Coordinates of C-alpha atoms in Angstrom, one line a residue:
M1 CA -125.1 -29.2 111.7
S2 CA -123.9 -29.1 108.0
A3 CA -120.2 -29.2 107.0
T4 CA -120.4 -25.6 106.0
T5 CA -121.9 -24.5 109.3
M6 CA -119.4 -26.5 111.2
L7 CA -116.5 -24.9 109.3
I8 CA -117.9 -21.4 110.1
A9 CA -118.2 -22.4 113.7
V10 CA -114.6 -23.5 113.8
L11 CA -113.4 -20.4 112.1
L12 CA -115.3 -18.3 114.7
G13 CA -113.8 -20.3 117.6
M14 CA -117.3 -21.6 118.5
S15 CA -117.9 -25.2 119.7
A16 CA -119.8 -27.3 117.1
T17 CA -122.4 -27.9 119.8
E18 CA -123.1 -24.2 120.4
V19 CA -126.1 -22.4 118.9
P20 CA -125.8 -18.9 117.5
P21 CA -126.6 -16.3 120.1
R22 CA -129.9 -15.2 118.5
E23 CA -131.3 -18.7 119.0
W24 CA -130.6 -19.1 122.7
P25 CA -133.9 -17.8 124.0
D26 CA -135.7 -20.3 121.8
V27 CA -133.4 -23.1 123.0
L28 CA -134.2 -22.2 126.6
Q29 CA -138.0 -22.0 126.0
K30 CA -138.0 -25.5 124.4
D31 CA -136.0 -27.1 127.1
L32 CA -138.1 -25.4 129.8
D33 CA -141.3 -26.7 128.1
A34 CA -139.8 -30.2 127.9
A35 CA -138.7 -30.2 131.6
D36 CA -142.1 -28.9 132.7
A37 CA -143.9 -31.6 130.7
A38 CA -141.7 -34.3 132.2
M39 CA -142.3 -33.1 135.7
R40 CA -146.1 -32.8 135.2
G41 CA -146.3 -36.2 133.5
S42 CA -144.1 -38.3 135.8
H43 CA -143.4 -36.5 139.1
P44 CA -145.6 -38.0 141.9
G45 CA -146.0 -34.5 143.4
T46 CA -148.5 -33.6 140.6
V47 CA -150.9 -36.3 141.8
D48 CA -150.0 -36.3 145.5
P49 CA -153.1 -35.6 147.6
R50 CA -150.8 -34.7 150.6
N51 CA -149.1 -31.9 148.6
P52 CA -151.8 -29.8 147.0
G53 CA -149.4 -26.9 146.5
F54 CA -147.1 -28.8 144.1
G55 CA -149.0 -27.6 141.0
A56 CA -148.5 -24.0 142.0
Q57 CA -144.8 -24.7 142.7
L58 CA -144.4 -26.0 139.1
D59 CA -146.1 -22.9 137.8
E60 CA -143.9 -20.6 139.8
A61 CA -140.7 -22.4 138.7
L62 CA -141.6 -22.1 135.1
A63 CA -142.7 -18.5 135.3
L64 CA -139.4 -17.5 137.0
A65 CA -137.3 -19.2 134.4
R66 CA -139.3 -17.7 131.5
S67 CA -138.9 -14.3 133.0
R68 CA -135.2 -14.6 132.4
T69 CA -135.4 -15.4 128.7
D70 CA -134.8 -11.9 127.5
R71 CA -131.3 -11.9 129.2
V72 CA -130.2 -15.2 127.7
T73 CA -127.8 -14.5 124.9
S74 CA -125.3 -17.4 125.4
Y75 CA -124.9 -20.9 126.7
Q76 CA -124.0 -19.4 130.1
G77 CA -127.3 -17.6 130.3
Y78 CA -129.2 -20.7 129.2
W79 CA -127.4 -22.8 131.8
W80 CA -128.0 -20.5 134.7
A81 CA -131.7 -20.0 133.8
M82 CA -132.2 -23.8 133.7
K83 CA -130.2 -24.2 137.0
G84 CA -132.5 -21.7 138.7
Y85 CA -135.5 -23.6 137.4
A86 CA -134.3 -26.9 139.0
A87 CA -133.1 -25.1 142.2
S88 CA -136.5 -23.6 142.8
F89 CA -137.9 -27.0 143.8
N90 CA -135.5 -27.1 146.8
D91 CA -135.2 -30.9 146.1
G92 CA -131.8 -32.5 145.6
H93 CA -133.5 -35.2 143.5
V94 CA -134.6 -32.5 140.9
S95 CA -131.2 -31.6 139.4
L96 CA -129.8 -30.4 136.1
N97 CA -126.7 -32.1 134.6
A98 CA -124.8 -31.1 131.5
L99 CA -124.7 -33.8 128.7
S100 CA -121.6 -34.9 126.9
G101 CA -120.8 -32.4 124.2
A102 CA -122.2 -29.3 126.0
P103 CA -119.9 -26.3 126.1
V104 CA -117.6 -26.0 129.1
L105 CA -118.7 -23.4 131.5
P106 CA -115.9 -20.8 131.7
A107 CA -114.8 -19.7 135.1
Q108 CA -112.7 -16.8 136.5
W109 CA -111.5 -16.3 140.1
P110 CA -109.7 -13.6 142.0
G111 CA -106.9 -15.9 143.1
F112 CA -108.7 -17.2 146.2
L113 CA -112.0 -18.7 147.2
T114 CA -114.0 -18.8 150.4
G115 CA -115.9 -21.7 151.9
F116 CA -118.3 -22.1 154.8
D117 CA -116.9 -22.8 158.3
G118 CA -120.1 -22.9 160.3
D119 CA -122.0 -19.8 159.3
A120 CA -118.8 -17.8 158.5
Q121 CA -117.3 -17.6 155.0
V122 CA -113.5 -17.8 155.2
V123 CA -110.7 -18.0 152.7
M124 CA -110.0 -21.7 152.2
T125 CA -107.8 -21.8 149.2
V126 CA -105.4 -19.1 147.8
E127 CA -102.7 -19.0 145.2
G128 CA -99.3 -17.6 146.0
G129 CA -98.3 -13.9 145.6
P130 CA -99.4 -10.6 147.1
G131 CA -102.8 -8.9 146.9
H132 CA -104.8 -11.7 148.4
P133 CA -106.4 -12.2 151.8
P134 CA -104.7 -14.9 153.9
L135 CA -106.2 -18.3 154.6
G136 CA -108.8 -18.0 157.4
A137 CA -109.7 -14.4 156.6
R138 CA -113.4 -13.9 157.1
L139 CA -115.5 -12.5 154.2
L140 CA -117.8 -9.6 155.5
S141 CA -119.2 -8.1 152.3
C142 CA -118.7 -7.4 148.6
D143 CA -119.9 -4.3 146.8
G144 CA -122.0 -3.3 149.8
I145 CA -123.8 -6.7 150.1
D146 CA -123.2 -8.6 153.3
A147 CA -121.7 -12.1 153.0
E148 CA -124.8 -14.0 153.9
T149 CA -127.0 -12.3 151.4
L150 CA -124.2 -12.5 148.8
A151 CA -123.9 -16.3 149.0
A152 CA -127.7 -16.8 148.9
R153 CA -128.1 -14.6 145.8
R154 CA -125.0 -15.8 143.9
V155 CA -125.2 -19.5 144.7
G156 CA -128.2 -20.5 146.8
D157 CA -130.7 -19.3 144.2
F158 CA -129.1 -21.5 141.6
S159 CA -128.4 -24.6 143.8
G160 CA -131.4 -24.8 146.1
R161 CA -131.8 -25.9 149.7
W162 CA -129.6 -23.1 151.0
N163 CA -131.0 -23.5 154.5
L164 CA -129.0 -26.8 154.8
Q165 CA -125.5 -26.5 156.2
A166 CA -124.4 -29.3 153.8
S167 CA -125.6 -27.3 150.7
R168 CA -123.6 -24.3 151.9
V169 CA -120.5 -26.5 152.5
Q170 CA -120.9 -28.2 149.1
A171 CA -121.6 -25.1 146.9
G172 CA -120.3 -22.2 149.0
G173 CA -117.0 -22.2 147.3
E174 CA -118.6 -20.7 144.2
V175 CA -119.4 -17.4 145.9
L176 CA -116.3 -15.7 144.5
L177 CA -116.3 -17.5 141.1
E178 CA -117.5 -15.7 138.0
Q179 CA -119.1 -18.3 135.7
G180 CA -121.0 -16.1 133.2
N181 CA -124.2 -15.9 135.2
P182 CA -126.1 -12.9 133.7
F183 CA -128.6 -12.9 136.6
V184 CA -126.0 -11.8 139.2
P185 CA -123.8 -8.8 139.0
A186 CA -120.0 -9.1 138.7
L187 CA -118.1 -8.3 141.8
R188 CA -115.5 -5.5 142.1
K189 CA -114.3 -5.4 145.7
C190 CA -114.7 -7.3 149.0
I191 CA -114.1 -6.6 152.7
F192 CA -112.4 -9.2 154.9
R193 CA -111.8 -9.3 158.6
I194 CA -108.2 -10.3 159.4
Y195 CA -107.1 -10.5 163.1
A196 CA -109.9 -8.2 164.2
R197 CA -109.1 -5.6 161.5
D198 CA -111.1 -5.0 158.3
K199 CA -109.4 -4.8 154.9
T200 CA -110.7 -4.1 151.4
Y201 CA -109.4 -6.1 148.4
L202 CA -110.0 -5.2 144.8
L203 CA -110.8 -8.3 142.9
Q204 CA -108.5 -9.0 139.9
W205 CA -110.2 -11.7 137.8
K206 CA -108.2 -14.3 136.0
P207 CA -109.2 -17.6 134.1
L208 CA -109.6 -20.8 136.1
G209 CA -109.5 -24.0 134.1
P210 CA -111.8 -27.0 134.7
E211 CA -109.2 -29.1 136.5
A212 CA -108.0 -26.3 138.6
R213 CA -111.5 -25.2 139.4
K214 CA -112.3 -28.7 140.7
E215 CA -109.2 -28.8 142.9
R216 CA -109.9 -25.4 144.3
L217 CA -113.6 -26.2 145.0
D218 CA -112.5 -29.5 146.7
D219 CA -110.4 -27.4 149.0
T220 CA -113.4 -25.3 150.0
R221 CA -115.5 -28.4 150.7
R222 CA -112.7 -30.2 152.6
S223 CA -114.2 -33.6 151.5
F224 CA -113.5 -36.2 148.9
R225 CA -114.6 -39.6 147.6
P226 CA -112.3 -42.4 148.8
A227 CA -112.2 -45.8 146.9
N228 CA -114.6 -48.5 147.9
G229 CA -113.0 -51.2 150.0
W230 CA -112.1 -52.4 153.5
H231 CA -109.2 -53.1 155.7
V232 CA -108.5 -54.5 159.2
L233 CA -107.9 -51.9 161.8
R234 CA -104.9 -51.8 164.0
G235 CA -105.9 -53.3 167.4
G236 CA -108.8 -55.2 165.9
G237 CA -111.9 -54.2 163.9
Y238 CA -112.8 -53.3 160.4
W239 CA -112.9 -50.1 158.3
I240 CA -115.4 -50.4 155.4
T241 CA -115.6 -47.7 152.8
T242 CA -118.7 -47.4 150.6
S243 CA -118.3 -44.1 148.9
S244 CA -121.2 -44.9 146.5
F245 CA -124.3 -47.0 146.5
N246 CA -124.5 -47.1 142.7
A247 CA -126.9 -49.8 141.4
D248 CA -125.9 -49.5 137.7
P249 CA -124.2 -52.8 136.8
A250 CA -122.2 -51.1 134.1
A251 CA -120.6 -48.8 136.7
G252 CA -117.3 -49.5 138.4
N253 CA -118.8 -48.7 141.8
F254 CA -121.3 -51.5 141.3
Q255 CA -118.6 -54.1 140.6
Q256 CA -116.5 -52.8 143.6
L257 CA -119.4 -53.1 146.0
T258 CA -120.3 -56.5 144.7
R259 CA -116.7 -57.7 145.4
L260 CA -116.7 -56.0 148.8
L261 CA -119.8 -57.9 149.9
Q262 CA -118.4 -61.2 148.5
Q263 CA -115.2 -60.6 150.5
L264 CA -116.9 -59.7 153.7
T265 CA -119.6 -62.4 153.7
P266 CA -117.2 -65.1 155.0
A267 CA -116.2 -62.8 157.8
A268 CA -119.7 -62.2 159.1
D269 CA -119.1 -63.7 162.5
A270 CA -115.9 -61.7 162.9
L271 CA -117.8 -58.5 161.9
Q272 CA -120.6 -59.1 164.4
N273 CA -118.1 -59.6 167.2
A274 CA -115.5 -57.0 166.2
P275 CA -114.7 -54.4 168.9
L276 CA -115.0 -51.7 166.3
V277 CA -116.5 -51.4 162.8
V278 CA -116.2 -48.1 160.9
L279 CA -118.7 -47.5 158.1
D280 CA -117.1 -44.8 155.9
V281 CA -119.6 -43.1 153.6
R282 CA -117.6 -40.0 152.7
G283 CA -118.5 -38.8 149.3
N284 CA -121.5 -41.1 149.0
T285 CA -124.3 -39.2 147.3
G286 CA -126.7 -42.2 147.1
G287 CA -127.7 -45.0 144.7
A288 CA -129.7 -48.0 145.9
S289 CA -130.5 -49.0 149.5
H290 CA -129.9 -52.8 149.1
W291 CA -126.1 -52.3 149.6
S292 CA -126.6 -50.8 153.1
I293 CA -129.2 -53.4 154.1
E294 CA -126.8 -56.2 153.1
L295 CA -124.0 -54.6 155.1
A296 CA -126.2 -54.2 158.1
Q297 CA -127.1 -58.0 157.9
L298 CA -123.4 -58.8 157.9
I299 CA -122.5 -56.5 160.8
W300 CA -125.5 -56.8 163.1
G301 CA -127.0 -60.1 161.8
R302 CA -130.0 -60.7 159.7
R303 CA -132.3 -61.3 162.7
A304 CA -131.3 -57.9 164.2
V305 CA -132.2 -56.1 160.9
E306 CA -135.5 -58.0 160.6
A307 CA -136.4 -57.2 164.2
L308 CA -136.7 -53.5 163.3
R309 CA -140.3 -52.5 162.7
D310 CA -140.7 -50.2 159.7
E311 CA -144.0 -48.5 159.2
S312 CA -143.0 -46.6 156.1
W313 CA -144.0 -47.4 152.5
V314 CA -143.7 -45.8 149.0
E315 CA -146.0 -44.9 146.2
W316 CA -144.8 -44.9 142.6
R317 CA -146.1 -42.5 139.8
T318 CA -147.3 -44.8 137.1
S319 CA -146.3 -42.9 134.0
D320 CA -145.3 -44.7 130.9
A321 CA -141.8 -43.0 131.0
N322 CA -141.3 -44.1 134.6
I323 CA -142.3 -47.7 133.8
A324 CA -140.0 -47.8 130.8
Q325 CA -137.1 -46.5 132.8
L326 CA -137.5 -49.2 135.4
R327 CA -137.9 -51.9 132.8
G328 CA -134.7 -50.8 131.1
F329 CA -132.9 -50.9 134.4
L330 CA -134.3 -54.3 135.2
Q331 CA -133.0 -55.6 131.9
K332 CA -129.5 -54.3 132.6
L333 CA -129.5 -56.0 136.0
T334 CA -130.7 -59.4 134.8
Q335 CA -127.9 -59.4 132.2
A336 CA -125.2 -58.5 134.7
P337 CA -123.3 -61.1 136.6
D338 CA -123.5 -61.2 140.4
T339 CA -126.5 -58.9 140.7
S340 CA -128.4 -59.3 143.9
P341 CA -131.4 -61.6 143.5
D342 CA -133.3 -59.4 146.1
L343 CA -132.7 -56.3 143.9
I344 CA -134.0 -58.1 140.8
R345 CA -137.0 -59.5 142.6
M346 CA -137.8 -56.0 144.0
L347 CA -137.7 -54.4 140.5
E348 CA -139.8 -57.1 139.0
T349 CA -142.4 -56.5 141.7
V350 CA -142.4 -52.8 141.1
T351 CA -142.5 -52.8 137.3
D352 CA -145.3 -55.4 137.2
G353 CA -147.3 -53.6 139.9
M354 CA -146.9 -50.2 138.2
S355 CA -147.9 -51.7 134.8
R356 CA -151.1 -53.2 136.3
A357 CA -151.9 -50.0 138.1
S358 CA -151.4 -48.0 135.0
A359 CA -153.8 -50.3 133.0
R360 CA -156.4 -49.6 135.6
G361 CA -155.9 -45.9 135.3
D362 CA -154.3 -45.5 138.7
L363 CA -151.8 -42.6 138.9
L364 CA -150.1 -43.9 142.0
W365 CA -149.2 -47.5 143.0
R366 CA -148.4 -48.5 146.5
E367 CA -145.4 -50.9 146.7
P368 CA -146.1 -53.8 149.0
S369 CA -144.1 -53.8 152.2
E370 CA -141.6 -56.6 152.9
V371 CA -141.6 -55.9 156.6
P372 CA -142.5 -58.9 158.8
A373 CA -146.0 -58.9 160.2
A374 CA -144.5 -58.5 163.7
P375 CA -141.1 -57.7 165.0
V376 CA -138.9 -60.5 166.3
R377 CA -139.3 -60.7 170.1
P378 CA -136.0 -60.8 172.1
E379 CA -136.9 -64.2 173.6
E380 CA -137.1 -65.6 170.1
G381 CA -133.9 -64.2 168.8
G382 CA -131.8 -63.9 171.9
D383 CA -129.7 -60.8 172.5
L384 CA -129.7 -59.0 169.2
R385 CA -127.2 -56.3 170.3
R386 CA -123.6 -56.6 169.0
P387 CA -120.8 -56.4 171.6
G388 CA -118.6 -53.8 169.9
R389 CA -119.0 -50.3 168.5
V390 CA -120.1 -49.3 165.0
V391 CA -119.1 -45.8 163.9
I392 CA -120.4 -44.1 160.8
V393 CA -118.1 -41.5 159.1
A394 CA -120.3 -39.2 157.0
D395 CA -119.8 -35.8 155.4
A396 CA -121.9 -33.1 153.7
S397 CA -122.1 -35.2 150.5
C398 CA -124.3 -37.9 152.1
G399 CA -127.7 -37.8 150.4
S400 CA -130.5 -40.1 149.1
A401 CA -129.7 -43.8 149.7
C402 CA -126.8 -42.7 151.9
L403 CA -129.3 -41.1 154.2
D404 CA -131.4 -44.2 154.1
A405 CA -128.3 -46.1 155.2
L406 CA -127.8 -43.8 158.2
D407 CA -131.5 -44.2 159.0
L408 CA -131.0 -48.0 159.3
W409 CA -127.6 -48.2 160.8
K410 CA -128.3 -45.6 163.6
R411 CA -131.5 -47.5 164.5
L412 CA -129.3 -50.5 165.0
G413 CA -127.0 -48.6 167.3
A414 CA -124.3 -47.0 165.2
V415 CA -122.9 -43.7 166.2
Q416 CA -122.4 -41.0 163.6
V417 CA -119.2 -38.9 163.5
G418 CA -118.1 -36.2 161.1
V419 CA -120.2 -33.3 160.0
E420 CA -123.9 -32.7 159.2
T421 CA -125.1 -34.6 156.2
S422 CA -127.2 -33.4 153.2
A423 CA -130.9 -34.1 153.1
D424 CA -133.6 -35.2 150.7
S425 CA -137.3 -34.6 150.2
L426 CA -139.9 -37.4 150.2
Y427 CA -139.7 -37.6 146.4
M428 CA -137.0 -39.9 145.1
D429 CA -135.7 -42.6 142.8
V430 CA -135.1 -40.4 139.8
R431 CA -135.1 -41.0 136.0
P432 CA -133.1 -38.8 133.7
E433 CA -135.0 -36.7 131.1
A434 CA -132.8 -35.5 128.2
L435 CA -133.9 -32.1 127.0
P436 CA -134.4 -31.2 123.3
S437 CA -131.3 -29.1 123.0
G438 CA -129.0 -32.1 123.7
L439 CA -127.2 -29.9 126.2
A440 CA -128.6 -31.1 129.5
R441 CA -130.9 -33.5 131.3
I442 CA -133.1 -33.0 134.3
S443 CA -133.8 -35.7 136.9
V444 CA -137.4 -36.5 137.7
P445 CA -138.4 -38.3 140.9
M446 CA -140.6 -41.3 140.4
K447 CA -141.8 -42.2 143.9
V448 CA -142.9 -40.6 147.1
F449 CA -142.0 -41.9 150.6
R450 CA -144.7 -42.3 153.2
G451 CA -144.3 -42.6 156.9
R452 CA -140.6 -42.0 157.0
T453 CA -139.4 -41.1 160.5
R454 CA -136.9 -38.5 159.1
G455 CA -138.7 -35.6 157.8
S456 CA -138.5 -34.0 154.3
N457 CA -135.1 -32.2 153.8
A458 CA -134.0 -33.2 157.3
P459 CA -130.3 -34.0 157.6
H460 CA -128.5 -36.4 160.0
T461 CA -126.5 -34.5 162.6
P462 CA -123.3 -36.1 164.0
D463 CA -123.4 -37.6 167.5
I464 CA -119.7 -36.5 167.7
R465 CA -118.6 -33.7 165.5
Y466 CA -115.1 -34.0 163.8
E467 CA -113.3 -30.6 163.6
G468 CA -110.4 -31.8 161.5
D469 CA -110.0 -32.2 157.7
M470 CA -112.4 -34.9 156.6
R471 CA -110.0 -35.8 153.7
D472 CA -107.2 -36.9 156.1
T473 CA -108.1 -40.6 156.6
T474 CA -105.1 -41.4 158.7
A475 CA -105.8 -38.6 161.2
L476 CA -109.5 -39.5 161.1
E477 CA -108.9 -43.2 161.9
A478 CA -106.6 -42.3 164.8
W479 CA -109.2 -40.0 166.2
I480 CA -111.9 -42.6 166.0
R481 CA -109.8 -45.2 167.7
G482 CA -109.2 -42.8 170.5
Q483 CA -112.8 -42.0 171.2

C-alpha cells in the first residue's frame, strides 16, 4: 500500500490491511482458489482409495463458497464465506485462522448470551440491569425459528461438526452474537422459558469488545486452560496438568512440558505406586502424542505401555509442501535444547521416507510401525497393572493428540471424568497454508490414520460425568478425591 493510499485509509477510518469494498469478491475468489489448490495438492483425502467421495466434497465446498461471492462486500463477508468453506469439511483439522494484521471482527450482543446445557440452550452470562432474561432461562426461539435450528444455521454451518456435543458447547455461545455475517439474518426478538412461563424479549444490540467477548464466551463454555504443571495431592497422589501438547520448541508450552517431564522422571517409582494420579487435560486441543506416551511410561511403566498391541498405522501424503513443512519443523527441533530424541528420530524417519516415496512417484507413504512384533506376555513382565487409580479430567476442548492420549491412557486402565470430549477425523497432522490476501491461513491435514479403534469424529465419553463448573479446580479436586 502506498503512502498516499495509507493516508486515505487512515482518514476514512479504515485499517491499512483492509481492501476497498469493491475488491472483496476478488479477494475471496483468490483465497478460495489457493485453499482449494492446497487441499487438492496436499490433503491425503484426494488420493485416499478408501474415501472415493472426497473429490466431490472438495467440489461442493468450493461451489458453496463461490455461490456467496455476490454478497461479500466487506471483510466480514469474506471471513464468513471462508469459514463456511472450512466448516463444510466437518473436520476439526481443516480450520481457518486469522493472520496478524487482519481486521478485528466486530461483535454486538443483546446484553446476555446463551450456551448449551445438554441439548438445551440457556442463558449463561448476562450483564446487570433490567430487560434481560435471567441466568438459566431457556431459549425457545428467535423470530419464529426454533432454538435448535437457529443454532445450526447461525453457528453450526460456519463451525462444522455440529452433531458433536463438544462443538455445540465450544461454539454455542455465539448464537446470540452479531458478527457481521451477511449469510444469516439479524435477530430482533427471542422467546425464553422462565419457571414454566414463556416470555418474549426484544433484542437491544450493543458493541462487545474483543476482551469482553472472550470473557463472555468463556462463561458459556464453562472451561478454561490451566497452566501446565503438577502438585502433590492431599492424602497422597499427584495432579498433573498438561493443557497443551504443543511440539513447537519455540512455544512456552513446549518448554513447560519439557520441564514437567524432567521433574517427574525421578519420581517414576512414586508415580507408579501412588494411590491416585490425576491427568488434567482441560483446555488441551492437541499437539504431539509423544508427550502423552512419555507420561504413560512414567505412570504405568515402560513395559506396561509396550505390552499394548497397536494394529494402527498412518500414511502420509507425499506432496512437496508437506515434506518442506516437516523438514522445517525437524530443523527447529534439532536446534532446540532438551528436545526428545524419540521425536527427532521419528521426524527423520518420516521426512526421509516421504522424500524417497515422492521420488518414486508414490502419492502416499506408509510410516513403519514401532510396535513390538508381539505383546509382552504377563509371565515375562510380571503384573503390569498399577496399584492405584488414574483419573483423566477432560473437557470439550480435548481434540487431536489429546484424544490420542485418552486412547492410550484409557487402554492402560485410566478412568475419564468430566464431560464429553471433542473428536477428530482420520485426517490429521496439519500444516498451515497462508492465503494470498494475507488475512488468513487454512490448515491442511498431511496424513491419514488407518486401523484406529476410535472411529472418525467419535468423541470420548466420560465414565463419570461431572456436573459442576469445570473451571473450579478446587471443587473438582475435592470431588475426585471423594469418588
